[in-house]
């Protein structure tokens, strides 16, 4: 495959007794359709605010609500306005994002700056930053598989300390972004 000016060609070659013959097949249209198809495939991402419990415990009631609302607003702005997706709230601190394949690639190029944006939201009382972890499932055959991959990626991000994005792709490969702050230490005890 080669590109000349604005045209894309697939080149085939054959040898002859006098040299070689090159056949240039103009398949610009078909490559554009293939690219559009790949970029419009659905991608599911799951986001969770890592330290919601710590912020609620260590801050005043109004301050915790402000931090949660401002963090959610930044996540919504990123998901809907910047990524062109749909963001739905699953519960108080978990969100579902559905977008297309082109947008996670753009977010990767920007190193998922949403992590920094959310980290800027701080509690007034203890100056603790809000953090978010995101799991992204890319390249799946369908939305259900993408959602399953997003869950696996989110588990990986949380298992590595949170405050990061894990992207799961075909072939069980993962890419990680972020993880700049210290891992969230859970102090809650489980009683049986």
PDB file of C-alpha atoms in Angstrom:
ATOM      1  CA  UNK A   1       0.000   0.000   0.000  1.00  0.00           C
ATOM      2  CA  UNK A   2       1.286   3.428  -0.922  1.00  0.00           C
ATOM      3  CA  UNK A   3      -0.081   6.939  -0.983  1.00  0.00           C
ATOM      4  CA  UNK A   4       0.638   9.392  -3.797  1.00  0.00           C
ATOM      5  CA  UNK A   5      -0.774  12.902  -3.397  1.00  0.00           C
ATOM      6  CA  UNK A   6      -4.367  12.313  -2.209  1.00  0.00           C
ATOM      7  CA  UNK A   7      -4.739   8.851  -3.781  1.00  0.00           C
ATOM      8  CA  UNK A   8      -4.097   5.498  -2.127  1.00  0.00           C
ATOM      9  CA  UNK A   9      -2.915   2.540  -4.166  1.00  0.00           C
ATOM     10  CA  UNK A  10      -2.279  -1.134  -3.686  1.00  0.00           C
ATOM     11  CA  UNK A  11       0.710  -2.103  -5.786  1.00  0.00           C
ATOM     12  CA  UNK A  12       1.212  -5.568  -7.231  1.00  0.00           C
ATOM     13  CA  UNK A  13       4.398  -6.659  -8.954  1.00  0.00           C
ATOM     14  CA  UNK A  14       5.310  -9.461 -11.274  1.00  0.00           C
ATOM     15  CA  UNK A  15       8.685 -10.401 -12.672  1.00  0.00           C
ATOM     16  CA  UNK A  16       9.329 -10.782 -16.357  1.00  0.00           C
ATOM     17  CA  UNK A  17      12.401 -11.738 -18.301  1.00  0.00           C
ATOM     18  CA  UNK A  18      12.992  -8.017 -18.927  1.00  0.00           C
ATOM     19  CA  UNK A  19      12.468  -6.789 -15.374  1.00  0.00           C
ATOM     20  CA  UNK A  20       9.281  -6.218 -13.390  1.00  0.00           C
ATOM     21  CA  UNK A  21       5.821  -4.891 -14.058  1.00  0.00           C
ATOM     22  CA  UNK A  22       4.056  -2.877 -11.364  1.00  0.00           C
ATOM     23  CA  UNK A  23       0.282  -2.671 -11.259  1.00  0.00           C
ATOM     24  CA  UNK A  24      -1.121   0.313  -9.353  1.00  0.00           C
ATOM     25  CA  UNK A  25      -4.710  -0.287  -8.253  1.00  0.00           C
ATOM     26  CA  UNK A  26      -6.465   2.895  -7.121  1.00  0.00           C
ATOM     27  CA  UNK A  27      -8.434   1.828  -4.051  1.00  0.00           C
ATOM     28  CA  UNK A  28      -8.715   5.220  -2.340  1.00  0.00           C
ATOM     29  CA  UNK A  29     -12.483   4.889  -1.973  1.00  0.00           C
ATOM     30  CA  UNK A  30     -12.344   1.406  -0.440  1.00  0.00           C
ATOM     31  CA  UNK A  31      -9.606   2.362   2.016  1.00  0.00           C
ATOM     32  CA  UNK A  32     -11.615   5.422   3.069  1.00  0.00           C
ATOM     33  CA  UNK A  33     -14.698   3.251   3.654  1.00  0.00           C
ATOM     34  CA  UNK A  34     -12.602   0.735   5.639  1.00  0.00           C
ATOM     35  CA  UNK A  35     -11.084   3.517   7.758  1.00  0.00           C
ATOM     36  CA  UNK A  36     -14.520   5.023   8.453  1.00  0.00           C
ATOM     37  CA  UNK A  37     -15.868   1.590   9.421  1.00  0.00           C
ATOM     38  CA  UNK A  38     -13.005   0.978  11.851  1.00  0.00           C
ATOM     39  CA  UNK A  39     -13.321   4.470  13.381  1.00  0.00           C
ATOM     40  CA  UNK A  40     -17.099   4.154  13.881  1.00  0.00           C
ATOM     41  CA  UNK A  41     -17.015   0.837  15.728  1.00  0.00           C
ATOM     42  CA  UNK A  42     -18.478   1.203  19.240  1.00  0.00           C
ATOM     43  CA  UNK A  43     -16.212   1.338  22.278  1.00  0.00           C
ATOM     44  CA  UNK A  44     -17.361   0.962  25.883  1.00  0.00           C
ATOM     45  CA  UNK A  45     -15.548   2.490  28.848  1.00  0.00           C
ATOM     46  CA  UNK A  46     -16.311   2.243  32.551  1.00  0.00           C
ATOM     47  CA  UNK A  47     -15.193   4.948  34.979  1.00  0.00           C
ATOM     48  CA  UNK A  48     -15.173   4.889  38.760  1.00  0.00           C
ATOM     49  CA  UNK A  49     -14.155   7.540  41.278  1.00  0.00           C
ATOM     50  CA  UNK A  50     -11.470   5.768  43.308  1.00  0.00           C
ATOM     51  CA  UNK A  51     -11.441   7.649  46.582  1.00  0.00           C
ATOM     52  CA  UNK A  52     -15.060   8.688  47.013  1.00  0.00           C
ATOM     53  CA  UNK A  53     -15.333   7.022  50.430  1.00  0.00           C
ATOM     54  CA  UNK A  54     -12.181   8.708  51.758  1.00  0.00           C
ATOM     55  CA  UNK A  55     -13.349  12.103  50.526  1.00  0.00           C
ATOM     56  CA  UNK A  56     -16.759  11.599  52.134  1.00  0.00           C
ATOM     57  CA  UNK A  57     -15.266  10.474  55.443  1.00  0.00           C
ATOM     58  CA  UNK A  58     -12.619  13.190  55.688  1.00  0.00           C
ATOM     59  CA  UNK A  59     -14.550  16.201  54.405  1.00  0.00           C
ATOM     60  CA  UNK A  60     -17.571  18.208  55.386  1.00  0.00           C
ATOM     61  CA  UNK A  61     -20.917  17.160  53.882  1.00  0.00           C
ATOM     62  CA  UNK A  62     -21.206  20.104  51.503  1.00  0.00           C
ATOM     63  CA  UNK A  63     -17.576  19.854  50.466  1.00  0.00           C
ATOM     64  CA  UNK A  64     -17.929  16.166  49.584  1.00  0.00           C
ATOM     65  CA  UNK A  65     -20.978  16.923  47.459  1.00  0.00           C
ATOM     66  CA  UNK A  66     -19.128  19.712  45.674  1.00  0.00           C
ATOM     67  CA  UNK A  67     -16.113  17.493  44.946  1.00  0.00           C
ATOM     68  CA  UNK A  68     -18.342  14.704  43.646  1.00  0.00           C
ATOM     69  CA  UNK A  69     -20.405  17.069  41.479  1.00  0.00           C
ATOM     70  CA  UNK A  70     -17.382  18.885  40.070  1.00  0.00           C
ATOM     71  CA  UNK A  71     -15.555  15.615  39.335  1.00  0.00           C
ATOM     72  CA  UNK A  72     -18.639  14.203  37.606  1.00  0.00           C
ATOM     73  CA  UNK A  73     -19.056  17.416  35.589  1.00  0.00           C
ATOM     74  CA  UNK A  74     -15.457  17.205  34.369  1.00  0.00           C
ATOM     75  CA  UNK A  75     -15.923  13.553  33.433  1.00  0.00           C
ATOM     76  CA  UNK A  76     -19.173  14.367  31.606  1.00  0.00           C
ATOM     77  CA  UNK A  77     -17.566  17.268  29.733  1.00  0.00           C
ATOM     78  CA  UNK A  78     -14.685  15.031  28.647  1.00  0.00           C
ATOM     79  CA  UNK A  79     -16.925  12.126  27.611  1.00  0.00           C
ATOM     80  CA  UNK A  80     -19.650  14.044  25.812  1.00  0.00           C
ATOM     81  CA  UNK A  81     -18.043  17.200  24.440  1.00  0.00           C
ATOM     82  CA  UNK A  82     -14.490  16.012  23.806  1.00  0.00           C
ATOM     83  CA  UNK A  83     -15.045  12.318  23.062  1.00  0.00           C
ATOM     84  CA  UNK A  84     -18.414  12.630  21.336  1.00  0.00           C
ATOM     85  CA  UNK A  85     -19.918   9.872  23.429  1.00  0.00           C
ATOM     86  CA  UNK A  86     -22.760   9.061  25.752  1.00  0.00           C
ATOM     87  CA  UNK A  87     -22.154   9.063  29.498  1.00  0.00           C
ATOM     88  CA  UNK A  88     -24.568   7.330  31.838  1.00  0.00           C
ATOM     89  CA  UNK A  89     -24.351   7.157  35.628  1.00  0.00           C
ATOM     90  CA  UNK A  90     -24.588   3.612  36.982  1.00  0.00           C
ATOM     91  CA  UNK A  91     -24.506   4.617  40.662  1.00  0.00           C
ATOM     92  CA  UNK A  92     -23.007   7.368  42.849  1.00  0.00           C
ATOM     93  CA  UNK A  93     -19.452   6.889  41.649  1.00  0.00           C
ATOM     94  CA  UNK A  94     -19.583   4.596  38.576  1.00  0.00           C
ATOM     95  CA  UNK A  95     -20.173   5.736  34.993  1.00  0.00           C
ATOM     96  CA  UNK A  96     -20.617   4.081  31.596  1.00  0.00           C
ATOM     97  CA  UNK A  97     -19.245   5.763  28.466  1.00  0.00           C
ATOM     98  CA  UNK A  98     -20.120   4.632  24.947  1.00  0.00           C
ATOM     99  CA  UNK A  99     -18.263   6.252  22.062  1.00  0.00           C
ATOM    100  CA  UNK A 100     -16.646   5.213  18.787  1.00  0.00           C
ATOM    101  CA  UNK A 101     -13.182   3.889  17.992  1.00  0.00           C
ATOM    102  CA  UNK A 102     -11.705   7.200  16.807  1.00  0.00           C
ATOM    103  CA  UNK A 103     -12.173   8.975  20.140  1.00  0.00           C
ATOM    104  CA  UNK A 104     -10.171   6.659  22.435  1.00  0.00           C
ATOM    105  CA  UNK A 105      -7.293   6.892  19.970  1.00  0.00           C
ATOM    106  CA  UNK A 106      -7.380  10.693  20.247  1.00  0.00           C
ATOM    107  CA  UNK A 107      -7.541  10.424  24.046  1.00  0.00           C
ATOM    108  CA  UNK A 108      -4.484   8.127  23.993  1.00  0.00           C
ATOM    109  CA  UNK A 109      -2.559  10.741  22.036  1.00  0.00           C
ATOM    110  CA  UNK A 110      -3.409  13.279  24.748  1.00  0.00           C
ATOM    111  CA  UNK A 111      -2.411  10.721  27.430  1.00  0.00           C
ATOM    112  CA  UNK A 112      -5.964  10.743  28.848  1.00  0.00           C
ATOM    113  CA  UNK A 113      -5.744  14.253  30.302  1.00  0.00           C
ATOM    114  CA  UNK A 114      -9.072  13.627  32.076  1.00  0.00           C
ATOM    115  CA  UNK A 115      -7.051  12.083  34.911  1.00  0.00           C
ATOM    116  CA  UNK A 116      -5.283  15.414  35.488  1.00  0.00           C
ATOM    117  CA  UNK A 117      -8.538  17.359  35.153  1.00  0.00           C
ATOM    118  CA  UNK A 118     -10.273  15.272  37.814  1.00  0.00           C
ATOM    119  CA  UNK A 119      -7.199  15.384  40.064  1.00  0.00           C
ATOM    120  CA  UNK A 120      -7.481  19.203  40.105  1.00  0.00           C
ATOM    121  CA  UNK A 121     -10.752  18.855  42.049  1.00  0.00           C
ATOM    122  CA  UNK A 122      -9.741  19.070  45.699  1.00  0.00           C
ATOM    123  CA  UNK A 123     -11.448  18.882  49.040  1.00  0.00           C
ATOM    124  CA  UNK A 124     -11.276  22.191  50.938  1.00  0.00           C
ATOM    125  CA  UNK A 125     -10.941  20.578  54.351  1.00  0.00           C
ATOM    126  CA  UNK A 126      -8.054  18.159  53.739  1.00  0.00           C
ATOM    127  CA  UNK A 127      -6.816  19.192  50.252  1.00  0.00           C
ATOM    128  CA  UNK A 128      -7.346  15.610  49.001  1.00  0.00           C
ATOM    129  CA  UNK A 129      -7.690  15.246  45.229  1.00  0.00           C
ATOM    130  CA  UNK A 130     -10.462  13.312  43.553  1.00  0.00           C
ATOM    131  CA  UNK A 131      -9.185  10.478  41.388  1.00  0.00           C
ATOM    132  CA  UNK A 132     -10.820   8.391  38.693  1.00  0.00           C
ATOM    133  CA  UNK A 133      -9.978   5.053  37.092  1.00  0.00           C
ATOM    134  CA  UNK A 134     -11.207   4.177  33.615  1.00  0.00           C
ATOM    135  CA  UNK A 135     -11.333   0.835  31.831  1.00  0.00           C
ATOM    136  CA  UNK A 136     -11.694   0.898  28.039  1.00  0.00           C
ATOM    137  CA  UNK A 137     -12.550  -2.065  25.800  1.00  0.00           C
ATOM    138  CA  UNK A 138     -11.362  -1.465  22.209  1.00  0.00           C
ATOM    139  CA  UNK A 139     -11.559  -3.551  19.060  1.00  0.00           C
ATOM    140  CA  UNK A 140     -14.230  -5.951  20.285  1.00  0.00           C
ATOM    141  CA  UNK A 141     -16.611  -7.709  17.908  1.00  0.00           C
ATOM    142  CA  UNK A 142     -19.689  -6.186  19.535  1.00  0.00           C
ATOM    143  CA  UNK A 143     -20.798  -3.900  22.355  1.00  0.00           C
ATOM    144  CA  UNK A 144     -21.280  -6.729  24.869  1.00  0.00           C
ATOM    145  CA  UNK A 145     -17.708  -7.907  24.356  1.00  0.00           C
ATOM    146  CA  UNK A 146     -16.433  -4.320  24.560  1.00  0.00           C
ATOM    147  CA  UNK A 147     -18.249  -3.889  27.879  1.00  0.00           C
ATOM    148  CA  UNK A 148     -16.735  -7.127  29.225  1.00  0.00           C
ATOM    149  CA  UNK A 149     -13.273  -5.958  28.165  1.00  0.00           C
ATOM    150  CA  UNK A 150     -13.927  -2.562  29.804  1.00  0.00           C
ATOM    151  CA  UNK A 151     -14.729  -4.341  33.097  1.00  0.00           C
ATOM    152  CA  UNK A 152     -11.502  -6.353  32.863  1.00  0.00           C
ATOM    153  CA  UNK A 153      -9.523  -3.201  32.062  1.00  0.00           C
ATOM    154  CA  UNK A 154     -11.115  -1.333  34.981  1.00  0.00           C
ATOM    155  CA  UNK A 155     -10.228  -4.210  37.312  1.00  0.00           C
ATOM    156  CA  UNK A 156      -6.627  -3.986  36.081  1.00  0.00           C
ATOM    157  CA  UNK A 157      -6.526  -0.196  36.637  1.00  0.00           C
ATOM    158  CA  UNK A 158      -7.945  -0.519  40.148  1.00  0.00           C
ATOM    159  CA  UNK A 159      -5.651  -3.441  40.931  1.00  0.00           C
ATOM    160  CA  UNK A 160      -2.662  -1.298  40.008  1.00  0.00           C
ATOM    161  CA  UNK A 161      -3.647   1.393  42.529  1.00  0.00           C
ATOM    162  CA  UNK A 162      -6.251   3.395  40.632  1.00  0.00           C
ATOM    163  CA  UNK A 163      -5.974   6.921  39.216  1.00  0.00           C
ATOM    164  CA  UNK A 164      -5.259   5.549  35.749  1.00  0.00           C
ATOM    165  CA  UNK A 165      -6.731   4.355  32.484  1.00  0.00           C
ATOM    166  CA  UNK A 166      -6.360   0.772  31.310  1.00  0.00           C
ATOM    167  CA  UNK A 167      -7.164   0.010  27.671  1.00  0.00           C
ATOM    168  CA  UNK A 168      -7.838  -3.626  26.755  1.00  0.00           C
ATOM    169  CA  UNK A 169      -7.526  -4.524  23.099  1.00  0.00           C
ATOM    170  CA  UNK A 170      -7.701  -7.632  20.950  1.00  0.00           C
ATOM    171  CA  UNK A 171      -5.285 -10.360  21.933  1.00  0.00           C
ATOM    172  CA  UNK A 172      -5.475  -9.651  25.682  1.00  0.00           C
ATOM    173  CA  UNK A 173      -3.064  -6.731  25.464  1.00  0.00           C
ATOM    174  CA  UNK A 174      -3.350  -3.791  27.856  1.00  0.00           C
ATOM    175  CA  UNK A 175      -2.082  -0.236  27.739  1.00  0.00           C
ATOM    176  CA  UNK A 176      -1.898   1.882  30.892  1.00  0.00           C
ATOM    177  CA  UNK A 177      -1.973   5.650  31.225  1.00  0.00           C
ATOM    178  CA  UNK A 178      -1.685   7.785  34.343  1.00  0.00           C
ATOM    179  CA  UNK A 179      -1.183   6.391  37.819  1.00  0.00           C
ATOM    180  CA  UNK A 180       0.673   9.512  38.954  1.00  0.00           C
ATOM    181  CA  UNK A 181      -0.818   9.784  42.407  1.00  0.00           C
ATOM    182  CA  UNK A 182      -0.246   7.286  45.182  1.00  0.00           C
ATOM    183  CA  UNK A 183      -2.546   4.307  45.225  1.00  0.00           C
ATOM    184  CA  UNK A 184      -5.725   4.663  47.186  1.00  0.00           C
ATOM    185  CA  UNK A 185      -5.338   2.894  50.486  1.00  0.00           C
ATOM    186  CA  UNK A 186      -8.603   1.436  51.679  1.00  0.00           C
ATOM    187  CA  UNK A 187      -8.984   1.666  55.448  1.00  0.00           C
ATOM    188  CA  UNK A 188     -12.449   0.173  55.583  1.00  0.00           C
ATOM    189  CA  UNK A 189     -12.723  -3.175  57.334  1.00  0.00           C
ATOM    190  CA  UNK A 190     -14.929  -5.945  56.071  1.00  0.00           C
ATOM    191  CA  UNK A 191     -16.993  -7.531  58.815  1.00  0.00           C
ATOM    192  CA  UNK A 192     -18.481 -10.975  58.444  1.00  0.00           C
TER     193      UNK A 192
END
